[in-house]
Amino acid sequence: MFSNYKKLRENLESGNVWIKEVVDYYLSNIEKGKHLNAFLSVFKEEALERAELIQQKLNSNTAGKLAGMVIAVKDVLSLKNKPLTCASKILENFTALYTATSVQRLIDEDAIIIGKTNCDEFAMGSSNENSAYGAVKNPYDETRVPGGSSGGSAVSVAADMCMTALGTDTGGSVRQPASFCGVIGMKPTYGRVSRYGLTAFASSFDTVGVFANNINDCALVLDVISGKDEMDSTSVDVPAINYNDDINDIKKLKIGYVKENFAEGLDKEIYDVINEKIDKLRQNGFEIKEIHTPHSKYSVQAYYILTTAEASSNLARYDGVRYGVRAKESVTIEEMYINSRTEGFGSEVKRRIMLGTYVLSAGYYDAYYKKAQKVRRLIKNDFRKAFEEVDLIISPAAPSDAFKIGEKVDDPLAMYLNDIYTTTANLTGNPAICIPAGRDSKGLPIGLQITGKDFDEVSVLKLADFMIRYLPGSSQFPG
Ligand code: GLN
């Protein structure tokens, strides 16, 4: 109903709509969509209280940039005094002690945080089936996954339970669920948004990203959460995103595609849709170039070696002493560590901790970890070179549409391969967006990915906007 924030803001300012109505609307949709399992907690009372407060600010012309925007937040981002489960049993009873910078910046601009969304445990997964609190369902077909790990956030936007949502993207966890759920999902350049208060999975890959139904909302939220933060030394001081939807100069942008991306393993219908879009861009006067990134075929391998290594180190802190759940039946302290971790972690998280410990162990470090780091550098170099020739790169976002719940859960390698198009942008740090590009013969959404130069989010957003607005078949809710 509230299709975009710009319009909503006009209606709020002219008194046509009250913030309480907005909050009530989304709360009722959350209630209606309960069976989708998108939320782990909903902050009804606080949201209504804040609605009143922000309404007063609006009336006195002191409201922030996001006044009345209802936003859901993935449950790996901290919000003080609220549960922070990371969809894990080990943090079942944990309450956040402080608020993540990205979330605080939303609050400071008078957004309303409506709840915390379900996800894969510690953001590890591509289907949202790894949550200790049950799988999330895809609103297009409830027998299918919404993608992961930020599946709850993607569904909350797709099923109109909030206007925008925050997710996190370490290897595609915003873009792949956006692709499966037919919404926009963007991961900014690494360092653009502070990671303070984001529960670490793989620190050199983790980013905070945004889900939205239109590019203006996406750009606005991204801009608000961006910027240097003294609590995160990897956050970067670069000019704000400052997006405007004037796309007159768009055709100056040179667009590339990587031929190898359209090879075996890519679903035929997705292949056709993405190719058709590239053709349409060409017909619209864009310069399109075939480019080569010879090392990107090793992305998934390098990604899973490096991220599991970082995860094994980051997750060492959950030992039953400092955070969350402690196993009861232990005699020695060592037993207590072992039992707490055995009972607290799910099987995917355990698999990754073991894999990561293995690739970091003496004897294997050089063969796996160090080698994967070199591959990461080669991939980065490929992209640097490619971006000397083109401004943006178009690719599929995922090799398949939303698969069935249970279909890949016992086959981790098949699951990992679903990340083939998204992991590259995390290895390199470049910004990337997934936009809805159409639907397949099953009626399921197909996503298209646009990757840009470091810190050039604006060009990514502009091409995305152009494609959604002007290329037939690229509507936000295709079909
Ligand atoms: N699907 C990927 C993984 O399982 C990406 C996760 C993420 O981006 N958080 O690691």
Coordinates of C-alpha atoms and ligand atoms in Angstrom, one line a residue:
M1 CA 0.0 0.0 0.0
F2 CA 2.8 2.5 0.9
S3 CA 4.7 1.8 -2.3
N4 CA 7.6 4.3 -1.7
Y5 CA 8.9 6.5 1.0
K6 CA 8.9 9.7 -1.1
K7 CA 5.1 9.5 -1.6
L8 CA 4.5 8.4 2.0
R9 CA 6.5 11.3 3.2
E10 CA 4.3 13.7 1.2
N11 CA 1.2 12.1 2.6
L12 CA 2.5 12.3 6.1
E13 CA 3.5 15.9 5.7
S14 CA 0.1 16.9 4.3
G15 CA -1.7 15.0 7.0
N16 CA -3.3 12.5 4.7
V17 CA -1.7 9.6 6.5
W18 CA -0.7 9.2 10.2
I19 CA 2.4 7.3 11.2
K20 CA 0.2 5.1 13.4
E21 CA -1.7 4.0 10.4
V22 CA 1.5 3.0 8.7
V23 CA 2.7 1.0 11.7
D24 CA -0.7 -0.7 12.1
Y25 CA -0.7 -1.6 8.4
Y26 CA 2.7 -3.4 8.6
L27 CA 1.9 -5.0 12.0
S28 CA -1.3 -6.5 10.5
N29 CA 0.7 -7.8 7.5
I30 CA 3.2 -9.3 9.8
E31 CA 0.3 -11.1 11.6
K32 CA -1.2 -12.3 8.4
G33 CA 2.1 -13.6 7.1
K34 CA 3.1 -15.3 10.4
H35 CA 3.3 -18.7 8.8
L36 CA 6.1 -17.5 6.6
N37 CA 8.3 -17.3 9.7
A38 CA 10.1 -14.2 8.6
F39 CA 10.3 -12.6 12.1
L40 CA 12.0 -13.8 15.2
S41 CA 10.8 -10.8 17.3
V42 CA 8.3 -8.0 16.7
F43 CA 8.3 -4.8 18.6
K44 CA 4.7 -3.9 18.6
E45 CA 4.5 -1.6 21.7
E46 CA 7.7 0.3 21.0
A47 CA 6.8 0.8 17.4
L48 CA 3.4 2.3 18.3
E49 CA 5.1 4.5 21.0
R50 CA 7.6 5.7 18.5
A51 CA 4.9 6.4 15.9
E52 CA 3.4 8.9 18.3
L53 CA 6.7 10.5 19.1
I54 CA 7.7 10.8 15.5
Q55 CA 4.2 12.1 14.6
Q56 CA 4.8 15.0 17.0
K57 CA 8.2 15.7 15.4
L58 CA 6.6 15.7 12.0
N59 CA 4.0 18.1 13.2
S60 CA 6.7 20.4 14.5
N61 CA 8.9 20.1 11.4
T62 CA 11.8 18.5 13.3
A63 CA 11.5 14.9 11.9
G64 CA 14.5 13.1 10.4
K65 CA 15.0 11.8 6.9
L66 CA 13.3 8.5 7.5
A67 CA 10.4 9.7 9.7
G68 CA 7.8 6.9 9.8
M69 CA 9.7 4.5 7.6
V70 CA 9.0 1.0 9.0
I71 CA 12.1 -1.1 8.8
A72 CA 12.9 -4.7 9.7
V73 CA 16.4 -5.7 10.8
K74 CA 18.2 -9.1 10.4
D75 CA 18.8 -10.8 13.8
V76 CA 22.5 -10.6 13.5
L77 CA 22.5 -6.9 14.0
S78 CA 22.4 -5.6 17.6
L79 CA 19.6 -3.5 19.0
K80 CA 20.1 -2.6 22.6
N81 CA 18.0 -4.4 25.2
K82 CA 16.5 -6.6 22.5
P83 CA 17.1 -10.3 21.8
L84 CA 20.0 -11.0 19.5
T85 CA 19.8 -14.7 18.5
C86 CA 21.7 -14.9 15.2
A87 CA 19.1 -17.6 14.6
S88 CA 21.2 -19.8 16.9
K89 CA 20.4 -21.9 19.9
I90 CA 23.6 -20.8 21.5
L91 CA 22.3 -17.2 21.8
E92 CA 18.7 -18.2 22.6
N93 CA 18.6 -16.1 25.7
F94 CA 21.0 -13.3 24.8
T95 CA 20.1 -9.7 24.9
A96 CA 22.1 -7.1 23.0
L97 CA 24.1 -4.7 25.1
Y98 CA 24.4 -2.0 22.6
T99 CA 23.0 -0.9 19.2
A100 CA 24.8 -1.5 15.8
T101 CA 25.9 1.7 14.2
S102 CA 23.8 1.0 11.1
V103 CA 20.7 0.5 13.1
Q104 CA 21.4 3.5 15.3
R105 CA 21.7 5.7 12.2
L106 CA 18.2 4.6 11.1
I107 CA 16.8 5.3 14.5
D108 CA 18.5 8.7 14.6
E109 CA 16.7 9.6 11.4
D110 CA 13.4 8.6 13.0
A111 CA 12.8 5.2 11.3
I112 CA 10.7 2.7 13.2
I113 CA 12.3 -0.7 13.8
I114 CA 9.5 -3.1 13.6
G115 CA 11.3 -6.3 14.5
K116 CA 14.2 -8.7 14.0
T117 CA 14.1 -11.1 11.1
N118 CA 14.9 -14.8 10.8
C119 CA 18.0 -15.9 9.0
D120 CA 20.5 -18.7 8.6
E121 CA 22.4 -19.4 11.8
F122 CA 25.2 -16.8 12.1
A123 CA 24.4 -15.9 8.5
M124 CA 25.7 -19.1 7.2
G125 CA 23.6 -20.5 4.4
S126 CA 21.8 -19.9 1.1
S127 CA 18.3 -21.1 2.0
N128 CA 17.4 -20.0 5.5
E129 CA 16.9 -23.6 6.4
N130 CA 19.8 -23.4 8.9
S131 CA 17.9 -21.3 11.4
A132 CA 17.4 -22.9 14.8
Y133 CA 13.9 -21.3 14.8
G134 CA 12.7 -23.0 11.6
A135 CA 12.9 -22.3 7.9
V136 CA 11.5 -19.2 6.3
K137 CA 9.0 -19.7 3.4
N138 CA 9.1 -18.0 0.0
P139 CA 5.9 -15.9 -0.4
Y140 CA 5.8 -16.8 -4.2
D141 CA 5.6 -20.5 -3.4
E142 CA 5.5 -21.6 0.2
T143 CA 7.1 -25.0 -0.5
R144 CA 10.2 -23.1 -1.6
V145 CA 13.1 -21.4 0.2
P146 CA 13.4 -17.6 0.2
G147 CA 17.2 -17.8 -0.2
G148 CA 19.6 -17.0 2.5
S149 CA 21.0 -16.1 4.7
S150 CA 18.9 -12.9 5.0
G151 CA 15.7 -14.8 4.0
G152 CA 13.5 -13.2 6.7
S153 CA 14.5 -9.7 5.6
A154 CA 13.8 -10.5 1.9
V155 CA 10.4 -12.0 2.8
S156 CA 9.5 -9.1 5.1
V157 CA 9.9 -6.7 2.2
A158 CA 8.4 -9.0 -0.5
A159 CA 5.3 -9.7 1.6
D160 CA 4.8 -6.1 2.5
M161 CA 5.5 -6.5 6.2
C162 CA 7.8 -3.4 6.3
M163 CA 9.0 -0.8 3.8
T164 CA 12.7 -1.7 3.8
A165 CA 14.9 -4.1 5.7
L166 CA 18.5 -4.5 6.6
G167 CA 20.3 -7.7 5.9
T168 CA 24.0 -8.7 5.8
D169 CA 25.9 -9.9 2.9
T170 CA 29.1 -11.9 3.3
G171 CA 28.8 -14.0 0.2
G172 CA 25.5 -13.0 -1.3
S173 CA 23.1 -13.1 1.6
V174 CA 21.3 -9.9 0.5
R175 CA 21.4 -10.4 -3.3
Q176 CA 20.5 -14.1 -3.5
P177 CA 17.4 -13.9 -1.3
A178 CA 16.4 -10.7 -3.2
S179 CA 16.7 -12.7 -6.4
F180 CA 14.5 -15.5 -5.0
C181 CA 11.9 -13.1 -3.5
G182 CA 11.6 -10.6 -6.4
V183 CA 12.8 -7.5 -4.4
I184 CA 15.8 -5.2 -4.7
G185 CA 18.8 -6.1 -2.5
M186 CA 22.0 -4.2 -2.4
K187 CA 25.4 -4.8 -0.8
P188 CA 27.5 -1.6 -0.6
T189 CA 31.3 -1.5 -1.1
Y190 CA 33.1 -3.1 1.9
G191 CA 33.8 -0.3 4.4
R192 CA 31.0 2.0 3.2
V193 CA 28.8 0.9 6.2
S194 CA 30.1 0.3 9.7
R195 CA 30.2 -3.3 10.9
Y196 CA 30.0 -2.3 14.6
G197 CA 27.2 -4.3 16.2
L198 CA 27.1 -6.8 13.3
T199 CA 27.8 -10.2 14.7
A200 CA 31.0 -11.3 12.9
F201 CA 30.9 -14.2 10.5
A202 CA 33.8 -13.5 8.2
S203 CA 35.1 -10.0 9.1
S204 CA 36.9 -9.2 5.8
F205 CA 33.8 -10.1 3.8
D206 CA 30.8 -8.9 6.0
T207 CA 28.7 -6.0 4.9
V208 CA 25.4 -4.5 5.9
G209 CA 23.0 -4.3 2.9
V210 CA 19.5 -3.1 2.2
F211 CA 16.3 -4.6 0.8
A212 CA 13.7 -2.4 -0.8
N213 CA 10.9 -2.3 -3.4
N214 CA 12.3 0.6 -5.3
I215 CA 15.7 2.2 -6.0
N216 CA 15.0 5.5 -4.2
D217 CA 14.2 3.8 -0.9
C218 CA 17.2 1.6 -1.3
A219 CA 19.5 4.6 -2.0
L220 CA 18.0 6.6 0.9
V221 CA 18.5 3.9 3.5
L222 CA 21.9 3.1 2.3
D223 CA 22.9 6.7 2.4
V224 CA 21.6 7.0 6.0
I225 CA 23.6 4.0 7.3
S226 CA 26.8 4.8 5.4
G227 CA 29.8 6.7 6.6
K228 CA 32.9 6.5 8.8
D229 CA 32.4 5.2 12.3
E230 CA 35.1 5.4 14.9
M231 CA 33.9 2.1 16.3
D232 CA 34.9 0.2 13.1
S233 CA 38.4 0.9 11.8
T234 CA 37.6 -0.6 8.4
S235 CA 34.8 1.9 7.8
V236 CA 35.9 4.4 5.2
D237 CA 35.5 8.2 5.0
V238 CA 34.1 8.7 1.5
P239 CA 31.6 11.2 0.2
A240 CA 27.9 10.3 0.8
I241 CA 25.9 8.4 -1.8
N242 CA 23.7 11.4 -2.6
Y243 CA 21.6 9.6 -5.2
N244 CA 19.1 11.4 -7.3
D245 CA 16.9 9.7 -9.8
D246 CA 18.0 11.9 -12.7
I247 CA 19.2 9.3 -15.2
N248 CA 19.8 11.5 -18.2
D249 CA 23.5 10.9 -18.4
I250 CA 23.1 7.1 -17.9
K251 CA 24.1 6.1 -21.4
K252 CA 27.6 7.3 -20.8
L253 CA 28.1 4.3 -18.7
K254 CA 29.9 1.4 -20.3
I255 CA 28.6 -2.0 -19.4
G256 CA 30.4 -5.3 -19.4
Y257 CA 29.4 -8.9 -19.1
V258 CA 31.6 -11.9 -18.4
K259 CA 31.0 -14.6 -21.0
E260 CA 32.1 -17.4 -18.7
N261 CA 29.1 -16.5 -16.4
F262 CA 26.8 -17.8 -19.0
A263 CA 28.1 -21.3 -19.0
E264 CA 27.0 -24.7 -17.8
G265 CA 25.1 -24.8 -14.5
L266 CA 23.1 -21.7 -15.3
D267 CA 19.3 -22.3 -15.6
K268 CA 18.3 -21.9 -19.2
E269 CA 15.4 -19.5 -18.4
I270 CA 17.7 -17.3 -16.3
Y271 CA 20.2 -17.3 -19.1
D272 CA 17.6 -16.1 -21.6
V273 CA 16.2 -13.4 -19.4
I274 CA 19.7 -11.9 -18.6
N275 CA 20.8 -12.1 -22.2
E276 CA 17.6 -10.4 -23.3
K277 CA 18.2 -7.6 -20.9
I278 CA 21.8 -7.1 -22.2
D279 CA 20.3 -7.0 -25.8
K280 CA 17.8 -4.4 -24.7
L281 CA 20.5 -2.2 -23.2
R282 CA 22.4 -2.5 -26.5
Q283 CA 19.2 -1.5 -28.4
N284 CA 18.8 1.4 -26.1
G285 CA 22.2 2.8 -27.1
F286 CA 24.4 1.5 -24.3
E287 CA 27.9 0.4 -25.1
I288 CA 28.2 -3.2 -24.1
K289 CA 31.5 -5.0 -23.9
E290 CA 32.5 -8.6 -23.3
I291 CA 35.1 -8.7 -20.5
H292 CA 37.2 -11.4 -18.9
T293 CA 37.8 -12.2 -15.3
P294 CA 39.7 -15.5 -15.7
H295 CA 40.0 -16.2 -12.0
S296 CA 36.4 -15.7 -11.0
K297 CA 35.7 -19.3 -11.7
Y298 CA 37.5 -20.0 -8.4
S299 CA 35.4 -17.6 -6.4
V300 CA 33.2 -20.2 -4.6
Q301 CA 36.3 -22.3 -3.6
A302 CA 38.3 -19.3 -2.4
Y303 CA 35.3 -17.9 -0.6
Y304 CA 34.5 -21.1 1.4
I305 CA 38.2 -21.5 2.4
L306 CA 38.6 -17.9 3.6
T307 CA 35.2 -17.4 5.2
T308 CA 35.3 -20.7 7.1
A309 CA 38.8 -19.8 8.4
E310 CA 37.5 -16.4 9.6
A311 CA 34.4 -17.9 11.0
S312 CA 36.3 -20.6 13.0
S313 CA 38.2 -17.7 14.7
N314 CA 35.2 -15.4 15.1
L315 CA 32.9 -18.1 16.6
A316 CA 35.5 -19.2 19.2
R317 CA 33.9 -16.6 21.5
Y318 CA 30.8 -18.7 22.0
D319 CA 32.1 -20.9 24.8
G320 CA 29.3 -21.0 27.3
V321 CA 31.2 -18.6 29.5
R322 CA 30.7 -15.1 28.0
Y323 CA 27.6 -15.4 25.9
G324 CA 24.3 -17.2 25.8
V325 CA 23.6 -20.8 26.6
R326 CA 25.8 -22.9 28.9
A327 CA 25.4 -26.7 28.9
K328 CA 24.4 -27.9 32.3
E329 CA 25.8 -31.4 32.7
S330 CA 29.5 -30.7 32.6
V331 CA 32.2 -31.5 35.2
T332 CA 35.3 -29.9 33.9
I333 CA 35.6 -26.5 32.2
E334 CA 36.7 -28.2 29.0
E335 CA 33.7 -30.4 29.0
M336 CA 31.6 -27.3 29.6
Y337 CA 33.1 -25.6 26.5
I338 CA 32.6 -28.8 24.4
N339 CA 29.0 -29.4 25.6
S340 CA 27.9 -25.8 25.2
R341 CA 29.2 -25.7 21.6
T342 CA 27.9 -29.2 20.8
E343 CA 24.4 -28.4 22.0
G344 CA 24.4 -24.7 20.9
F345 CA 25.6 -24.8 17.3
G346 CA 23.7 -26.3 14.4
S347 CA 25.3 -28.7 11.9
E348 CA 26.2 -26.1 9.2
V349 CA 27.9 -23.9 11.7
K350 CA 29.8 -26.9 13.1
R351 CA 30.8 -27.9 9.5
R352 CA 32.2 -24.5 8.9
I353 CA 34.1 -24.3 12.2
M354 CA 35.8 -27.6 11.4
L355 CA 36.6 -26.7 7.8
G356 CA 38.0 -23.4 8.9
T357 CA 40.1 -24.9 11.7
Y358 CA 41.4 -27.4 9.2
V359 CA 42.5 -24.9 6.6
L360 CA 44.2 -22.8 9.2
S361 CA 46.0 -25.7 10.9
A362 CA 49.8 -26.0 10.6
G363 CA 50.6 -28.1 7.6
Y364 CA 47.5 -27.1 5.7
Y365 CA 47.7 -23.3 6.1
D366 CA 50.0 -22.8 3.0
A367 CA 48.1 -25.2 0.9
Y368 CA 44.7 -23.8 1.5
Y369 CA 44.4 -20.6 3.4
K370 CA 47.4 -18.8 1.9
K371 CA 46.6 -20.1 -1.5
A372 CA 43.0 -18.9 -1.3
Q373 CA 44.2 -15.5 -0.2
K374 CA 46.4 -15.4 -3.4
V375 CA 43.4 -16.4 -5.4
R376 CA 41.4 -13.6 -3.8
R377 CA 44.0 -11.1 -4.9
L378 CA 44.0 -12.4 -8.5
I379 CA 40.2 -12.1 -8.6
K380 CA 40.5 -8.5 -7.3
N381 CA 43.1 -7.7 -10.0
D382 CA 40.8 -9.2 -12.7
F383 CA 38.0 -6.9 -11.6
R384 CA 40.3 -3.8 -11.3
K385 CA 41.4 -4.4 -14.9
A386 CA 37.8 -5.0 -16.0
F387 CA 36.7 -1.7 -14.5
E388 CA 39.3 0.1 -16.5
E389 CA 37.3 -0.9 -19.6
V390 CA 33.7 -0.7 -18.2
D391 CA 31.8 1.1 -15.5
L392 CA 29.4 -1.7 -14.5
I393 CA 29.2 -5.4 -14.9
I394 CA 25.9 -7.3 -15.5
S395 CA 25.5 -11.0 -14.5
P396 CA 22.9 -13.4 -13.2
A397 CA 22.4 -13.1 -9.4
A398 CA 21.9 -16.8 -8.8
P399 CA 22.2 -19.9 -11.1
S400 CA 18.6 -21.1 -10.2
D401 CA 15.3 -19.8 -9.1
A402 CA 14.0 -20.5 -5.5
F403 CA 14.5 -24.2 -4.9
K404 CA 12.3 -26.5 -2.8
I405 CA 12.6 -26.6 1.0
G406 CA 14.7 -29.7 1.7
E407 CA 16.0 -30.0 -1.8
K408 CA 19.7 -29.1 -1.1
V409 CA 19.8 -29.3 2.6
D410 CA 21.8 -32.6 2.6
D411 CA 24.1 -31.6 -0.1
P412 CA 26.3 -28.8 1.1
L413 CA 28.3 -28.5 -2.1
A414 CA 25.2 -28.0 -4.2
M415 CA 24.1 -25.4 -1.7
Y416 CA 27.5 -23.6 -1.8
L417 CA 27.4 -23.6 -5.6
N418 CA 24.2 -21.4 -5.5
D419 CA 26.6 -18.6 -4.4
I420 CA 28.6 -18.7 -7.6
Y421 CA 27.6 -15.3 -8.9
T422 CA 27.5 -13.4 -5.6
T423 CA 30.7 -14.4 -3.7
T424 CA 32.9 -12.5 -6.2
A425 CA 31.8 -9.1 -5.0
N426 CA 32.6 -10.0 -1.4
L427 CA 36.0 -11.3 -2.3
T428 CA 36.7 -8.1 -4.1
G429 CA 34.7 -5.7 -2.0
N430 CA 32.9 -4.1 -4.9
P431 CA 29.3 -2.8 -4.5
A432 CA 26.6 -5.0 -6.2
I433 CA 22.8 -5.0 -6.4
C434 CA 20.2 -7.5 -7.4
I435 CA 17.1 -6.3 -9.1
P436 CA 14.0 -8.2 -10.2
A437 CA 14.3 -9.0 -13.9
G438 CA 11.3 -11.1 -14.7
R439 CA 9.6 -14.3 -13.8
D440 CA 10.2 -17.8 -15.0
S441 CA 7.6 -20.3 -16.3
K442 CA 7.0 -21.4 -12.7
G443 CA 6.1 -17.9 -11.8
L444 CA 9.2 -17.5 -9.7
P445 CA 11.3 -14.3 -9.7
I446 CA 14.5 -14.0 -11.6
G447 CA 17.2 -11.6 -10.3
L448 CA 19.8 -9.6 -12.3
Q449 CA 23.0 -8.5 -10.7
I450 CA 24.9 -5.2 -11.4
T451 CA 28.4 -4.8 -9.9
G452 CA 30.1 -1.4 -9.8
K453 CA 33.5 0.1 -9.1
D454 CA 34.6 0.6 -5.5
F455 CA 32.5 3.3 -3.9
D456 CA 30.5 3.9 -7.1
E457 CA 27.2 2.9 -5.7
V458 CA 25.6 5.8 -7.5
S459 CA 26.2 4.3 -11.0
V460 CA 25.0 0.9 -9.8
L461 CA 21.8 2.5 -8.5
K462 CA 21.3 4.5 -11.7
L463 CA 21.5 1.6 -14.1
A464 CA 19.3 -0.4 -11.7
D465 CA 16.7 2.4 -11.8
F466 CA 16.9 2.7 -15.5
M467 CA 16.4 -1.0 -16.0
I468 CA 13.5 -1.2 -13.6
R469 CA 11.8 1.8 -15.1
Y470 CA 12.4 1.6 -18.8
L471 CA 13.2 -2.0 -19.8
P472 CA 10.0 -3.9 -20.3
G473 CA 9.7 -6.9 -18.1
S474 CA 11.9 -5.3 -15.4
S475 CA 9.1 -4.2 -13.3
Q476 CA 9.5 -4.5 -9.5
F477 CA 6.8 -7.1 -9.2
P478 CA 7.1 -8.6 -12.7
G479 CA 4.2 -10.5 -14.2
Ligands
GLN1 N1 25.4 -18.3 1.2 C1 26.7 -17.8 1.6 C2 27.2 -18.6 2.8 O1 26.6 -19.6 3.1 C3 26.6 -16.4 2.0 C4 26.3 -16.1 3.4 C5 26.2 -14.6 3.7 O2 26.4 -13.8 2.8 N2 26.1 -14.3 4.9 O3 28.3 -18.4 3.3

